[in-house]
Amino acid sequence: MPRPTTDPTAAPSASEGADSTRERIVAAATEEFARHGIAGARVDRIAKQARTSKERVYAHFRGKEALYAHVSLLELARVAQATPMDPADLPGYAGHLYDHFTINRPDHHRLITWGRLELTGTTASPGADTIRETVACKIDQLREAQRAGQLDPVWDPVDVLALVNQIATTWAAQTEIGAIATERAADPSLAARRAAVVAAVERLFPRVTR
């Protein structure tokens, strides 16, 4: 009886199908891009992690940037689903953002940050149109909340969104301070960091009780 193959570059069986291979490629690429960025990512490592060949990777995606674009769009969809914004409860929204980027998916923050650093100024930044549409929709929500008396109209909605996002991702972006906080903070718990984020946004944009 022939021994089963353990070759990671072997083609998938018919039972696995192309979808399974593509899903493994996307999962491996997500990890690779989050860890190494776009320039530092290697298709051969992605292929090995996905238990397929480089040729199969290129059969699904025409190149590394196309693969990053696909992964980036998937991640943007996941964060949108995980962090819906209620303009009347911006502290709650900040808490959801903190949970997603700092606790649940810190790899997502790294993945998107690499794209911002490496693709700044390019005309074909992955997800650029999607990001623009998402941001525009949230700005419209905030403006409508101002008209409804749920948000102080003195603020420009663009500034509101930028400030809330920045505060909420403070700890995901400043990991060196987060490491020191585990030793020097009065309360080193993640719950305390989250509470500080929510309290800061509450001071600026108090939630509205309907």
CSV table of C-alpha atoms in Angstrom, one decimal:
chain,number,residue,atom,x,y,z
A,1,MET,CA,0.0,0.0,0.0
A,2,PRO,CA,1.5,3.4,-0.9
A,3,ARG,CA,2.3,5.8,1.9
A,4,PRO,CA,0.2,9.0,2.1
A,5,THR,CA,2.0,12.1,0.9
A,6,THR,CA,3.1,14.8,3.3
A,7,ASP,CA,4.4,17.1,0.6
A,8,PRO,CA,3.1,20.6,1.5
A,9,THR,CA,3.2,21.5,-2.2
A,10,ALA,CA,1.0,18.6,-3.3
A,11,ALA,CA,-2.1,19.5,-5.2
A,12,PRO,CA,-5.4,19.2,-3.1
A,13,SER,CA,-7.5,16.2,-3.6
A,14,ALA,CA,-10.8,16.4,-5.4
A,15,SER,CA,-12.6,16.3,-2.1
A,16,GLU,CA,-10.8,19.5,-0.9
A,17,GLY,CA,-11.5,21.5,-4.1
A,18,ALA,CA,-10.3,24.8,-5.2
A,19,ASP,CA,-12.2,26.7,-2.6
A,20,SER,CA,-10.4,24.9,0.2
A,21,THR,CA,-7.0,25.8,-1.3
A,22,ARG,CA,-8.0,29.4,-1.8
A,23,GLU,CA,-9.2,29.7,1.8
A,24,ARG,CA,-5.9,28.3,3.1
A,25,ILE,CA,-4.0,30.7,0.9
A,26,VAL,CA,-6.0,33.7,2.2
A,27,ALA,CA,-5.6,32.5,5.9
A,28,ALA,CA,-1.8,32.0,5.4
A,29,ALA,CA,-1.5,35.4,3.6
A,30,THR,CA,-3.4,37.2,6.3
A,31,GLU,CA,-0.8,36.0,8.9
A,32,GLU,CA,2.1,36.6,6.6
A,33,PHE,CA,1.2,40.2,5.7
A,34,ALA,CA,0.3,41.0,9.4
A,35,ARG,CA,3.7,39.8,10.5
A,36,HIS,CA,6.0,41.0,7.7
A,37,GLY,CA,4.1,43.6,5.7
A,38,ILE,CA,3.8,43.7,1.9
A,39,ALA,CA,7.4,44.1,0.9
A,40,GLY,CA,8.6,41.6,3.6
A,41,ALA,CA,6.0,38.9,2.8
A,42,ARG,CA,7.1,35.9,0.8
A,43,VAL,CA,4.9,33.9,-1.5
A,44,ASP,CA,6.9,30.8,-0.8
A,45,ARG,CA,6.1,31.0,2.9
A,46,ILE,CA,2.5,31.6,2.2
A,47,ALA,CA,2.4,28.6,-0.1
A,48,LYS,CA,4.1,26.4,2.5
A,49,GLN,CA,1.8,27.5,5.3
A,50,ALA,CA,-1.2,27.0,3.0
A,51,ARG,CA,0.0,23.5,2.1
A,52,THR,CA,0.1,24.3,-1.6
A,53,SER,CA,2.6,25.5,-4.3
A,54,LYS,CA,3.6,29.0,-5.4
A,55,GLU,CA,2.1,28.2,-8.7
A,56,ARG,CA,-1.3,27.5,-7.1
A,57,VAL,CA,-1.0,30.8,-5.2
A,58,TYR,CA,-0.4,32.7,-8.5
A,59,ALA,CA,-3.2,30.7,-10.1
A,60,HIS,CA,-5.6,32.2,-7.6
A,61,PHE,CA,-4.0,35.7,-7.3
A,62,ARG,CA,-2.0,37.4,-10.0
A,63,GLY,CA,0.6,38.7,-7.6
A,64,LYS,CA,1.5,39.6,-4.0
A,65,GLU,CA,-0.2,43.0,-4.1
A,66,ALA,CA,-3.4,41.5,-5.5
A,67,LEU,CA,-3.3,39.0,-2.7
A,68,TYR,CA,-2.8,41.8,-0.2
A,69,ALA,CA,-5.7,43.7,-1.7
A,70,HIS,CA,-8.0,40.7,-1.4
A,71,VAL,CA,-7.0,40.0,2.2
A,72,SER,CA,-7.3,43.7,3.1
A,73,LEU,CA,-10.8,44.0,1.8
A,74,LEU,CA,-11.8,40.9,3.8
A,75,GLU,CA,-10.4,42.4,6.9
A,76,LEU,CA,-12.1,45.7,6.3
A,77,ALA,CA,-15.4,43.8,6.0
A,78,ARG,CA,-14.7,42.0,9.2
A,79,VAL,CA,-14.0,45.1,11.2
A,80,ALA,CA,-17.1,46.8,9.8
A,81,GLN,CA,-19.2,43.9,10.9
A,82,ALA,CA,-17.6,43.7,14.4
A,83,THR,CA,-17.7,47.4,15.1
A,84,PRO,CA,-21.0,49.0,14.0
A,85,MET,CA,-21.2,52.6,15.0
A,86,ASP,CA,-24.1,54.1,16.9
A,87,PRO,CA,-23.7,57.9,16.7
A,88,ALA,CA,-25.6,58.3,19.9
A,89,ASP,CA,-23.2,56.0,21.8
A,90,LEU,CA,-19.7,56.9,20.6
A,91,PRO,CA,-18.1,55.7,23.9
A,92,GLY,CA,-19.6,52.3,23.2
A,93,TYR,CA,-18.3,52.4,19.7
A,94,ALA,CA,-14.9,53.2,21.0
A,95,GLY,CA,-15.1,50.2,23.3
A,96,HIS,CA,-16.0,47.9,20.3
A,97,LEU,CA,-13.0,49.3,18.3
A,98,TYR,CA,-10.7,48.7,21.3
A,99,ASP,CA,-11.9,45.1,21.7
A,100,HIS,CA,-11.4,44.4,18.0
A,101,PHE,CA,-8.0,45.9,17.4
A,102,THR,CA,-6.4,45.4,20.8
A,103,ILE,CA,-7.9,42.1,22.1
A,104,ASN,CA,-9.6,40.1,19.4
A,105,ARG,CA,-7.7,41.0,16.3
A,106,PRO,CA,-4.4,42.9,16.9
A,107,ASP,CA,-3.2,41.3,13.7
A,108,HIS,CA,-5.8,43.3,11.8
A,109,HIS,CA,-4.3,46.5,13.0
A,110,ARG,CA,-0.9,45.5,11.9
A,111,LEU,CA,-2.1,44.3,8.6
A,112,ILE,CA,-3.9,47.6,7.8
A,113,THR,CA,-1.0,49.7,9.2
A,114,TRP,CA,1.5,47.9,6.8
A,115,GLY,CA,-0.7,48.9,3.9
A,116,ARG,CA,-0.8,52.5,5.0
A,117,LEU,CA,2.9,52.7,5.4
A,118,GLU,CA,3.8,50.9,2.2
A,119,LEU,CA,1.1,52.0,-0.2
A,120,THR,CA,0.8,55.7,0.8
A,121,GLY,CA,0.3,57.9,-2.2
A,122,THR,CA,-0.3,55.0,-4.6
A,123,THR,CA,-3.4,55.3,-6.9
A,124,ALA,CA,-4.3,51.7,-6.4
A,125,SER,CA,-4.3,51.3,-2.6
A,126,PRO,CA,-6.2,48.1,-1.8
A,127,GLY,CA,-9.7,48.9,-0.4
A,128,ALA,CA,-9.3,52.7,-1.1
A,129,ASP,CA,-12.8,53.0,-2.5
A,130,THR,CA,-14.3,50.8,0.2
A,131,ILE,CA,-12.6,52.8,3.0
A,132,ARG,CA,-13.8,56.1,1.4
A,133,GLU,CA,-17.4,54.9,1.3
A,134,THR,CA,-17.3,53.6,4.8
A,135,VAL,CA,-15.9,56.8,6.2
A,136,ALA,CA,-18.4,58.9,4.2
A,137,CYS,CA,-21.3,56.9,5.6
A,138,LYS,CA,-20.1,57.3,9.2
A,139,ILE,CA,-19.6,61.0,8.7
A,140,ASP,CA,-23.2,61.3,7.4
A,141,GLN,CA,-24.4,59.3,10.4
A,142,LEU,CA,-22.7,61.8,12.7
A,143,ARG,CA,-24.0,64.8,10.9
A,144,GLU,CA,-27.5,63.4,11.2
A,145,ALA,CA,-27.0,62.8,14.9
A,146,GLN,CA,-26.1,66.5,15.2
A,147,ARG,CA,-29.3,67.5,13.5
A,148,ALA,CA,-31.2,65.2,15.9
A,149,GLY,CA,-29.6,66.8,18.9
A,150,GLN,CA,-27.6,63.6,19.8
A,151,LEU,CA,-24.2,65.1,19.2
A,152,ASP,CA,-22.8,68.6,19.9
A,153,PRO,CA,-23.0,70.5,16.6
A,154,VAL,CA,-19.8,72.5,17.4
A,155,TRP,CA,-17.7,69.6,16.3
A,156,ASP,CA,-17.0,68.8,12.6
A,157,PRO,CA,-18.1,65.2,12.1
A,158,VAL,CA,-14.8,64.5,10.3
A,159,ASP,CA,-12.9,65.5,13.5
A,160,VAL,CA,-15.3,63.4,15.7
A,161,LEU,CA,-14.6,60.3,13.7
A,162,ALA,CA,-10.9,60.8,13.6
A,163,LEU,CA,-10.6,61.5,17.3
A,164,VAL,CA,-12.8,58.5,18.3
A,165,ASN,CA,-10.8,56.2,16.1
A,166,GLN,CA,-7.5,57.5,17.3
A,167,ILE,CA,-8.4,57.1,21.0
A,168,ALA,CA,-9.9,53.7,20.5
A,169,THR,CA,-6.7,52.3,18.7
A,170,THR,CA,-4.3,54.0,21.1
A,171,TRP,CA,-3.2,50.7,22.7
A,172,ALA,CA,-3.1,48.8,19.4
A,173,ALA,CA,-0.8,51.5,17.9
A,174,GLN,CA,1.4,52.0,21.0
A,175,THR,CA,2.4,48.5,22.0
A,176,GLU,CA,5.5,49.8,23.7
A,177,ILE,CA,3.5,51.8,26.2
A,178,GLY,CA,1.1,48.8,26.6
A,179,ALA,CA,4.1,46.7,27.6
A,180,ILE,CA,5.2,49.2,30.2
A,181,ALA,CA,1.6,49.5,31.4
A,182,THR,CA,1.7,45.9,32.5
A,183,GLU,CA,4.4,46.9,35.0
A,184,ARG,CA,3.8,50.5,35.9
A,185,ALA,CA,0.0,51.2,35.6
A,186,ALA,CA,-2.0,51.4,38.8
A,187,ASP,CA,-4.2,48.8,37.3
A,188,PRO,CA,-2.4,46.8,34.6
A,189,SER,CA,-5.4,44.9,33.3
A,190,LEU,CA,-6.8,45.2,29.8
A,191,ALA,CA,-10.2,46.1,31.4
A,192,ALA,CA,-8.6,49.2,32.8
A,193,ARG,CA,-7.2,50.2,29.5
A,194,ARG,CA,-10.5,49.7,27.8
A,195,ALA,CA,-12.3,51.7,30.6
A,196,ALA,CA,-9.8,54.6,30.0
A,197,VAL,CA,-10.6,54.6,26.3
A,198,VAL,CA,-14.4,54.6,26.9
A,199,ALA,CA,-14.1,57.3,29.6
A,200,ALA,CA,-12.0,59.6,27.3
A,201,VAL,CA,-14.5,59.4,24.5
A,202,GLU,CA,-17.4,59.9,27.0
A,203,ARG,CA,-15.8,63.1,28.2
A,204,LEU,CA,-15.6,64.4,24.6
A,205,PHE,CA,-18.8,63.0,23.2
A,206,PRO,CA,-21.2,61.9,25.9
A,207,ARG,CA,-23.6,59.1,25.0
A,208,VAL,CA,-27.2,60.0,24.6
A,209,THR,CA,-29.9,58.2,26.6
A,210,ARG,CA,-32.9,57.7,24.3
